[in-house]
Short mmCIF file of N, CA and C in Angstrom, two decimals:
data_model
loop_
_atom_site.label_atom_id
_atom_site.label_comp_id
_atom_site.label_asym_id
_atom_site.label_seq_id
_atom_site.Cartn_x
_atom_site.Cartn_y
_atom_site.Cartn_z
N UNK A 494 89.09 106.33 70.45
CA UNK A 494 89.53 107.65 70.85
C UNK A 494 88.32 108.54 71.01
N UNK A 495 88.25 109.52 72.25
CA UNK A 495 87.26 110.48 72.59
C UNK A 495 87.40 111.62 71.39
N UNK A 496 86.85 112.39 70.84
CA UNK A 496 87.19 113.26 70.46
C UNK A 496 85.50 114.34 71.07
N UNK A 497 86.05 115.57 71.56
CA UNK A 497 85.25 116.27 71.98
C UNK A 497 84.59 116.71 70.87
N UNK A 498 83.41 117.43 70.93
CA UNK A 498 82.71 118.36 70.00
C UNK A 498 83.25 119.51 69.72
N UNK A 499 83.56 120.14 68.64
CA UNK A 499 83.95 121.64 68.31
C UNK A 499 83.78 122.76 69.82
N UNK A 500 82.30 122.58 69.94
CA UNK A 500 81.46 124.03 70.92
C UNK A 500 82.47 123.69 72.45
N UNK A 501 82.51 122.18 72.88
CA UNK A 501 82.81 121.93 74.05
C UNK A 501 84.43 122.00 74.72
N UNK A 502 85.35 122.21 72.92
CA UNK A 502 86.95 122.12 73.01
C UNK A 502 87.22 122.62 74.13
N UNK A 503 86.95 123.67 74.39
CA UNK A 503 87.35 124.82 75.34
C UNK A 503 87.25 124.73 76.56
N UNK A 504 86.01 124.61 76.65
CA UNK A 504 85.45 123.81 78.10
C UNK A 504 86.15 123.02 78.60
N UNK A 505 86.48 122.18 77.67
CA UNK A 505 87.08 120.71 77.89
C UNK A 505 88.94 121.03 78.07
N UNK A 506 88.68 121.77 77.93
CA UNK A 506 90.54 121.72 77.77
C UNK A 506 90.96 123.08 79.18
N UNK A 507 89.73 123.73 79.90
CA UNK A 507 89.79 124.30 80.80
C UNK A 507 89.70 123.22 81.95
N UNK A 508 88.61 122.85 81.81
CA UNK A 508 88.63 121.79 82.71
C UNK A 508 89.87 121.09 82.97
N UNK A 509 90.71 120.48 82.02
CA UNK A 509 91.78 119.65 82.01
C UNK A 509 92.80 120.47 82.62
N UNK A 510 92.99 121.63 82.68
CA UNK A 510 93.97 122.49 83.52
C UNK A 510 93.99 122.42 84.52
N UNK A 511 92.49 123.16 85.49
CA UNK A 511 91.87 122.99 86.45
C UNK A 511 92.50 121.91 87.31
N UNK A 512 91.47 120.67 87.18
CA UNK A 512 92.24 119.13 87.22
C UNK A 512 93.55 119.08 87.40
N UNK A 513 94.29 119.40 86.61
CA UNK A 513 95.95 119.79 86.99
C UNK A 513 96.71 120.15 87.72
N UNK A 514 95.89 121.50 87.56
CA UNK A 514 96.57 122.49 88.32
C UNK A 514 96.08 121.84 89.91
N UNK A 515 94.78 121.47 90.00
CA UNK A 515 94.29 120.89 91.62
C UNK A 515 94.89 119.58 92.29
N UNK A 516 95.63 118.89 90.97
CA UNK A 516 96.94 117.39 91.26
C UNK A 516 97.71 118.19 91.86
N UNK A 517 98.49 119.54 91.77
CA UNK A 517 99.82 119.71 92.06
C UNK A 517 99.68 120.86 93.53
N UNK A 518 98.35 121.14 93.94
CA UNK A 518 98.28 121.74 95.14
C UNK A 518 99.09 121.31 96.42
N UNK A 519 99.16 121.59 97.50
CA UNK A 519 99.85 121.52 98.32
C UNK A 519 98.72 120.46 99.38
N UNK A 520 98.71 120.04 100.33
CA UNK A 520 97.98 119.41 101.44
C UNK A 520 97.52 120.23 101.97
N UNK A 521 97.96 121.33 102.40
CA UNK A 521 97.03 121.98 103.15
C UNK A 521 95.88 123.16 102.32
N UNK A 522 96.31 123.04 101.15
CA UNK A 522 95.53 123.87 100.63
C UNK A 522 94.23 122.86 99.69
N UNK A 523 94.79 121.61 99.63
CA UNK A 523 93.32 120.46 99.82
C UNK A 523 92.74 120.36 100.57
N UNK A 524 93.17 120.33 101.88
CA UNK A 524 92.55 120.09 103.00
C UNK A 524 91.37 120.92 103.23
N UNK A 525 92.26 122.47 103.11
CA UNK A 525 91.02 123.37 103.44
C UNK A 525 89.95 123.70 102.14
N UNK A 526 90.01 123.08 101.29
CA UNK A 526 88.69 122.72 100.13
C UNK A 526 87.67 121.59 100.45
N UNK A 527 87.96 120.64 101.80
CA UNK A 527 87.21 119.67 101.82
C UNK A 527 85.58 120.11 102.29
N UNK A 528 84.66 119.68 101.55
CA UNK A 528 83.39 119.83 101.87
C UNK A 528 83.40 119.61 103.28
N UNK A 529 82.03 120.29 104.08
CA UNK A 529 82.08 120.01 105.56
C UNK A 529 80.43 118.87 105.79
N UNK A 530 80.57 118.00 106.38
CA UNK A 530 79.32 117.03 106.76
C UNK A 530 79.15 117.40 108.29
N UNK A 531 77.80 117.74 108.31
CA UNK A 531 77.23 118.52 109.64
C UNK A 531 77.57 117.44 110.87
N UNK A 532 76.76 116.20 110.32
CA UNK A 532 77.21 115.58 111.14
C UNK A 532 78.53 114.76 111.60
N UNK A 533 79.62 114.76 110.48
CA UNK A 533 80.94 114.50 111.20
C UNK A 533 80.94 115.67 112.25
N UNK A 534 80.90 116.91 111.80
CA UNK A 534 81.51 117.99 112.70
C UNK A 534 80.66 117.61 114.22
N UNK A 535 79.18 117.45 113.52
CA UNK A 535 78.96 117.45 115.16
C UNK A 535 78.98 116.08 116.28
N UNK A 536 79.68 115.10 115.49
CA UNK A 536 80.01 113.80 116.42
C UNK A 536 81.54 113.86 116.41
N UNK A 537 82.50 114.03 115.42
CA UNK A 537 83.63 114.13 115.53
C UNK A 537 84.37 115.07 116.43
N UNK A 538 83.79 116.26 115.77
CA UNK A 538 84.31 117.68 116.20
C UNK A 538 83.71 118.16 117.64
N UNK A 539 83.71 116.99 118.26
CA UNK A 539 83.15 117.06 119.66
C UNK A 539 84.20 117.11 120.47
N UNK A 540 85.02 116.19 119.32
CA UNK A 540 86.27 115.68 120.91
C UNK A 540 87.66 115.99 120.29
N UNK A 541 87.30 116.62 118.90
CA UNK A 541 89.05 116.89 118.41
C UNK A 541 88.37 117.12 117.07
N UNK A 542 89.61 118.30 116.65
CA UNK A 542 88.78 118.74 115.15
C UNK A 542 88.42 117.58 114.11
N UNK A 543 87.65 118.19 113.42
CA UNK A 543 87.10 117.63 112.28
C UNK A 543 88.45 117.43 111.37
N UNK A 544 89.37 116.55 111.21
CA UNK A 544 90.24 115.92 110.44
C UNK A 544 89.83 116.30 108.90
N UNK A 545 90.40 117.05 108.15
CA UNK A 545 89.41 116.53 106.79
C UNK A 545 89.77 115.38 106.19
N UNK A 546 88.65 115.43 105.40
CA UNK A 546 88.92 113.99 105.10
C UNK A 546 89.88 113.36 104.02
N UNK A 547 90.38 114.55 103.46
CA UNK A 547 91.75 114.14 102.59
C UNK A 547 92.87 114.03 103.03
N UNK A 548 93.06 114.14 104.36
CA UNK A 548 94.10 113.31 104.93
C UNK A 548 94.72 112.01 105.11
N UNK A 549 93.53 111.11 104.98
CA UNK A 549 93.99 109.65 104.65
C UNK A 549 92.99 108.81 103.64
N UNK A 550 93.46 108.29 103.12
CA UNK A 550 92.43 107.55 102.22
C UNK A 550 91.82 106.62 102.91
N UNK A 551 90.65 106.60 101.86
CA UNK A 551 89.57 105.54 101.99
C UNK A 551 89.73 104.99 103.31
N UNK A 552 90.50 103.15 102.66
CA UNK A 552 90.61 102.48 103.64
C UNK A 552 91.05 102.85 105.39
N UNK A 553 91.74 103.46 105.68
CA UNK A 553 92.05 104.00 106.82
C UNK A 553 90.66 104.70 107.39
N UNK A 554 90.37 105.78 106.82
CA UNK A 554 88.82 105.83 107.12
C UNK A 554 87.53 104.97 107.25
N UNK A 555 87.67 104.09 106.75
CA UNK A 555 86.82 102.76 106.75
C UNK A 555 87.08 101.91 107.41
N UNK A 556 88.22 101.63 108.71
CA UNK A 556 88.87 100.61 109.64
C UNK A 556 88.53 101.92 110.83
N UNK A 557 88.87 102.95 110.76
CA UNK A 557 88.86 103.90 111.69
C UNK A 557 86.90 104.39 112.47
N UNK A 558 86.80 104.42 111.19
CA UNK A 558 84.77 104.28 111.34
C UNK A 558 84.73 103.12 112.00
N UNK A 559 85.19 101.91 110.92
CA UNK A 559 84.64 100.71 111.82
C UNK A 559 84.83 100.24 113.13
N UNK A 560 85.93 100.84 113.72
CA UNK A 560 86.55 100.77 114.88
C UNK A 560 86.16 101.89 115.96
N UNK A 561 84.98 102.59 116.28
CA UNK A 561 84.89 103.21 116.91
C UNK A 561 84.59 103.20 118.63
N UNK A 562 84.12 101.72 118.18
CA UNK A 562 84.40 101.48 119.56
C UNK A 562 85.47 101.23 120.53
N UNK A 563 86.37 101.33 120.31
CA UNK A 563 88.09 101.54 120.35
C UNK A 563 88.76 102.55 119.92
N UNK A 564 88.81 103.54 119.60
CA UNK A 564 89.08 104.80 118.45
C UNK A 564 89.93 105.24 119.51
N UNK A 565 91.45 105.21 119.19
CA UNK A 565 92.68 105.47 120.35
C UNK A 565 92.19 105.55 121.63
N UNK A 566 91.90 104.38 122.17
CA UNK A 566 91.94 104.22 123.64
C UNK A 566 90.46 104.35 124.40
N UNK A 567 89.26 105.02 123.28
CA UNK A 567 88.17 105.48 123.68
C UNK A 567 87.02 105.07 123.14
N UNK A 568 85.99 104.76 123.96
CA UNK A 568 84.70 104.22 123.08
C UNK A 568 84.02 105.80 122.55
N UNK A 569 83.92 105.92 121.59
CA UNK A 569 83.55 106.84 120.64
C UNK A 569 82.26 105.84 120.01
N UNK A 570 81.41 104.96 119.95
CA UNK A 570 80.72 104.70 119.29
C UNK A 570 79.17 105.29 119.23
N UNK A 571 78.93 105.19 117.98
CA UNK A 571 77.61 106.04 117.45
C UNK A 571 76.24 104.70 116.80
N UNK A 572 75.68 105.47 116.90
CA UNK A 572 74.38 104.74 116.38
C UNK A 572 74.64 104.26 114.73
N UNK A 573 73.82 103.02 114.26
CA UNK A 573 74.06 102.70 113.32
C UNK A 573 74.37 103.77 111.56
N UNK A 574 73.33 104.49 111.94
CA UNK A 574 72.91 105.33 110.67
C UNK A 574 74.25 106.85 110.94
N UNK A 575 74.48 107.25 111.94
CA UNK A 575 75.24 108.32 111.90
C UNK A 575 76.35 107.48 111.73
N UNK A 576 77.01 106.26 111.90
CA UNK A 576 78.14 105.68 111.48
C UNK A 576 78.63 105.34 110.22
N UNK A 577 77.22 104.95 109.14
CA UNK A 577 76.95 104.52 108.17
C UNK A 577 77.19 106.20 107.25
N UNK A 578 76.74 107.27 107.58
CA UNK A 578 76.54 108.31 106.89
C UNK A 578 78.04 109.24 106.94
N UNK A 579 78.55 108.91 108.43
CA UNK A 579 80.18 109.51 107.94
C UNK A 579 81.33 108.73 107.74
N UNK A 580 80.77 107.58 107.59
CA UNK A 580 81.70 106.65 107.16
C UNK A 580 81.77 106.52 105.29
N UNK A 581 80.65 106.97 104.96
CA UNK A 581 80.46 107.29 103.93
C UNK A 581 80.96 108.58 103.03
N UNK A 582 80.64 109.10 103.71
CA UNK A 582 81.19 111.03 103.83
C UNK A 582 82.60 110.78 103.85
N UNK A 583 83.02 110.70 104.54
CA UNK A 583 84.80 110.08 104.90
C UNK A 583 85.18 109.32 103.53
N UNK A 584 84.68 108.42 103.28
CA UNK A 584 85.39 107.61 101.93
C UNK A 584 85.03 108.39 100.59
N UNK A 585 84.01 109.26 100.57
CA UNK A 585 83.71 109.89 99.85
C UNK A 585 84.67 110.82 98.87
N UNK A 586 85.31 111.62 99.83
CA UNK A 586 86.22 112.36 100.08
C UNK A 586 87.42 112.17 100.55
N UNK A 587 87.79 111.21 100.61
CA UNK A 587 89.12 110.81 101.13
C UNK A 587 90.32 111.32 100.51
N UNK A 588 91.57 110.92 100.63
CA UNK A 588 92.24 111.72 100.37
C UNK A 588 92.82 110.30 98.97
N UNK A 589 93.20 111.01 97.93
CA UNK A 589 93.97 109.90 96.99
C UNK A 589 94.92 110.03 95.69
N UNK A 590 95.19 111.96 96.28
CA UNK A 590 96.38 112.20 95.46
C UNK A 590 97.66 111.57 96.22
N UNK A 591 98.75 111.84 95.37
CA UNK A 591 99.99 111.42 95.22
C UNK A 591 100.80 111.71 97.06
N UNK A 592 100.29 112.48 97.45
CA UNK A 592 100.79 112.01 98.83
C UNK A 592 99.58 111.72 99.99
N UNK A 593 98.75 111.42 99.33
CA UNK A 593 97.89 110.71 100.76
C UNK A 593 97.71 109.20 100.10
N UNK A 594 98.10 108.51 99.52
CA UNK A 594 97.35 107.42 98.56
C UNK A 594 98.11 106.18 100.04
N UNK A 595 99.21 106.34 100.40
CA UNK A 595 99.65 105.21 101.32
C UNK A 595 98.88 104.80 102.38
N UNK A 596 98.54 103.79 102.97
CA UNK A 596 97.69 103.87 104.37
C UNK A 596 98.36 104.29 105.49
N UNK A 597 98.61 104.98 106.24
CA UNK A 597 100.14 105.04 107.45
C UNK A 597 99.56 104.20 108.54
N UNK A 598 100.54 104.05 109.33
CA UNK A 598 100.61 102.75 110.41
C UNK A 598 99.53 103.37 111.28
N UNK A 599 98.85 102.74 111.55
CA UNK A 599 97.49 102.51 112.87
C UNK A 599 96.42 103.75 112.35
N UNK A 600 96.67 103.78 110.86
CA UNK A 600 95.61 104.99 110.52
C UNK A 600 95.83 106.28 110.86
N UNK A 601 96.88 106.29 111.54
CA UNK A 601 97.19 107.66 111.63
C UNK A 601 97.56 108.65 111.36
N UNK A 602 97.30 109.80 110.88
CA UNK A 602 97.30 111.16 110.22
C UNK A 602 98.82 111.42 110.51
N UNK A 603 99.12 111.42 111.47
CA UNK A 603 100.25 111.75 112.36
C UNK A 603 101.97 110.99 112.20
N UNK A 604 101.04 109.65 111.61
CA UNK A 604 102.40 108.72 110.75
C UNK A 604 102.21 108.66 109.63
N UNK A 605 101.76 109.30 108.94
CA UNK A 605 101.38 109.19 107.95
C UNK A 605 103.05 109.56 107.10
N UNK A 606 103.34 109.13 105.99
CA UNK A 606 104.95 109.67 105.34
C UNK A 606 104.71 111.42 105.38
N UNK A 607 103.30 112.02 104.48
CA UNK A 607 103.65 113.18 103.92
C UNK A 607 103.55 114.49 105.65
N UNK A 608 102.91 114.16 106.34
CA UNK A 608 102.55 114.64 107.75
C UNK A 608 103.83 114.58 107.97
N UNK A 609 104.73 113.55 108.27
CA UNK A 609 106.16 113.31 108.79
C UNK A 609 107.15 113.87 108.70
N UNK A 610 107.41 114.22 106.52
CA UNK A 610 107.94 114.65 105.97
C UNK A 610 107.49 116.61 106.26
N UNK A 611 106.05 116.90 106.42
CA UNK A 611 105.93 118.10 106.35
C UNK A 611 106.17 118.77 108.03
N UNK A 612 106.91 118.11 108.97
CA UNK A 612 106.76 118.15 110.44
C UNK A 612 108.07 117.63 110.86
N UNK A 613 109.31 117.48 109.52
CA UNK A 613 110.44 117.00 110.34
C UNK A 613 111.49 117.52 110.86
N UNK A 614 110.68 119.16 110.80
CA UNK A 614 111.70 120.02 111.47
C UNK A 614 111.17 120.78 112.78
N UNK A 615 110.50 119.79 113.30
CA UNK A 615 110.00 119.87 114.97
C UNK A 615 110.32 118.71 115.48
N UNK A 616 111.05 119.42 116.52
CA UNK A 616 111.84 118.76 117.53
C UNK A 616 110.92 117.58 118.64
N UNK A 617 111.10 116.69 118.97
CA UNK A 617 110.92 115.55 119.52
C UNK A 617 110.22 116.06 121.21
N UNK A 618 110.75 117.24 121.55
CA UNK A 618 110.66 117.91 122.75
C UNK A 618 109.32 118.60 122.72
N UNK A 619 108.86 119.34 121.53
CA UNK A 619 107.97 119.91 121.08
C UNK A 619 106.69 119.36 121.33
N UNK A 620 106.75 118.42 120.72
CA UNK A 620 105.24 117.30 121.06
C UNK A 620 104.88 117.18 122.29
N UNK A 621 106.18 116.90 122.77
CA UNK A 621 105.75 116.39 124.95
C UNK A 621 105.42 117.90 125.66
N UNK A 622 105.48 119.45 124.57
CA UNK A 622 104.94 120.02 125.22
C UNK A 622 103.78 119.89 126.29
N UNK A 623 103.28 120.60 127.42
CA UNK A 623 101.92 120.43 127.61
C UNK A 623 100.72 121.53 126.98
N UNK A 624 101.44 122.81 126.47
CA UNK A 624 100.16 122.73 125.45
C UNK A 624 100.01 122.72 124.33
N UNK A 625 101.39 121.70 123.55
CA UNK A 625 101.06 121.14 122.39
C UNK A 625 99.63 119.47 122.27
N UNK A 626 100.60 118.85 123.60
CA UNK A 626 100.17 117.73 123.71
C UNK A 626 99.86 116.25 122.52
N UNK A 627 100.84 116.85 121.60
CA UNK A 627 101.18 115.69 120.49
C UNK A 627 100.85 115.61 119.00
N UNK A 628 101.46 115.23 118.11
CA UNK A 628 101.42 115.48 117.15
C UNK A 628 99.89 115.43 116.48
N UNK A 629 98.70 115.32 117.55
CA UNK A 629 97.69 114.84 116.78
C UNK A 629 96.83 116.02 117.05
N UNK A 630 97.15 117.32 117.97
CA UNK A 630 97.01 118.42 118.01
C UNK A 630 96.97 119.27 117.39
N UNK A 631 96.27 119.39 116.23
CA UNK A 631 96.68 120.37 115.26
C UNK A 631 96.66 121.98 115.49
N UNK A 632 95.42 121.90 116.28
CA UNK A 632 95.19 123.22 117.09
C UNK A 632 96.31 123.96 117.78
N UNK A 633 97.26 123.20 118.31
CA UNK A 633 97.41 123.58 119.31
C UNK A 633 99.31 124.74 118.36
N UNK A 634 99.01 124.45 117.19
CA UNK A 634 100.25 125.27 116.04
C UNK A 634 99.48 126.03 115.05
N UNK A 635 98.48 125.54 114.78
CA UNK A 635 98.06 125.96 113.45
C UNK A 635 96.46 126.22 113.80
N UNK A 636 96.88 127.60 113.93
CA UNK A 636 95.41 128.10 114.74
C UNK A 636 94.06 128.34 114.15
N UNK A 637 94.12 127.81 112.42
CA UNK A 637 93.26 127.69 111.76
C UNK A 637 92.64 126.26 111.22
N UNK A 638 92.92 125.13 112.25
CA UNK A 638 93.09 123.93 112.10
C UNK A 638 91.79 123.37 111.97
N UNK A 639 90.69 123.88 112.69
CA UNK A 639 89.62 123.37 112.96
C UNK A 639 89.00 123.42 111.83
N UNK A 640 89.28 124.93 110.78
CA UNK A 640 88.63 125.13 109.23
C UNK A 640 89.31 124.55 108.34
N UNK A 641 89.98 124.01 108.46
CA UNK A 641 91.11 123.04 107.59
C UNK A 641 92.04 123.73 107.12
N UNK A 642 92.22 125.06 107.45
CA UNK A 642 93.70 125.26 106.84
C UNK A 642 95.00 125.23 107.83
N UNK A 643 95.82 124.79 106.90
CA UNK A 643 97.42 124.34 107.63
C UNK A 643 98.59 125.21 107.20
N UNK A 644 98.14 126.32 106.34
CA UNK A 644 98.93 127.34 106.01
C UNK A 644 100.48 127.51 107.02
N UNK A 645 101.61 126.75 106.32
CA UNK A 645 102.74 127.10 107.12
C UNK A 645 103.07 128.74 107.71
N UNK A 646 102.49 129.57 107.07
CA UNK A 646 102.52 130.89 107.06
C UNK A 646 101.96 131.32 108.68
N UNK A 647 101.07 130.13 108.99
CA UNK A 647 100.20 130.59 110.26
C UNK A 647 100.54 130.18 111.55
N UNK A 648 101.74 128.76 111.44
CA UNK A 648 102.43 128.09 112.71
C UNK A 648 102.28 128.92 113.21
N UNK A 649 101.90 128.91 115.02
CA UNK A 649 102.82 129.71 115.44
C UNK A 649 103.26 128.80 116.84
N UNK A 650 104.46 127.95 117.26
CA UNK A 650 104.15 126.81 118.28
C UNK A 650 104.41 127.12 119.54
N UNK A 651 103.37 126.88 120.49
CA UNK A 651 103.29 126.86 121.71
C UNK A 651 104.51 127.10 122.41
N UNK A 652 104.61 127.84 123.56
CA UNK A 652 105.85 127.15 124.65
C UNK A 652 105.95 126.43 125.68
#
């Protein structure tokens, strides 16, 4: 059994709240805590926001890196060392509380259960907007998407 030091109880038992209290946050209010890596933003966030990276765990990030030469439909591939460094960054940070821990089908953010569940009261019509252009659009509802926040408060969806 651990037993803390007298001086550190406190510390220690703040901390343990903290921790807690940061298990029972919401997704989008993880999301927008995720550290930013210069260079994801500036190879990723070239062609579609910077995803944070607690959206899917690890592995999905680590098939999705490795796959860049294919990355939905597109050669996206990078030089060894910038692949190696946000592929790293990405698993780093991944996502591995209680609703990102599943892998969703083809790695995608977008099938993911808790994305699904937090999006199942948009209509099927919505997506085929043209300036939604699909569920992988985050921008195109949540106009603070690019800084990672998903604040339901901020929807506001296209027509």
């Amino acid at each position: 059994m651990f037993i803390t030091p007298r001086p550190f109880r406190g510390a220690y038992a703040s901390l343990c709240v903290a921790v807690a209290a940061l298990a029972t946050l919401p997704l989008d209010t993880l999301a927008s805590t995720a550290l930013t890596s210069p260079k994801y933003q500036t190879e990723c966030a070239a062609c579609h926001i910077a995803y944070p990276p607690g959206m899917l765990p690890a592995a999905s990030w680590r098939r999705l890196v490795g796959g860049l030469n294919k990355h939905f439909g597109v050669d996206a591939s990078l030089d060894a060392a910038s692949t190696a460094e946000i592929e790293d960054w990405l698993k780093g940070h991944a996502g591995s509380f209680k609703h990102v821990n599943e892998e969703p089908p083809q790695d995608r953010i977008s099938k993911s259960k808790w994305f699904v569940r937090q999006h199942d009261e948009v209509p099927a019509a919505v997506w085929k907007r043209k300036a939604v252009g699909g569920p992988s659009n985050c921008s195109a509802c949540h106009a603070n998407a690019g800084k990672g926040h998903f604040n339901e408060d901020d929807v506001r969806i296209p027509k």
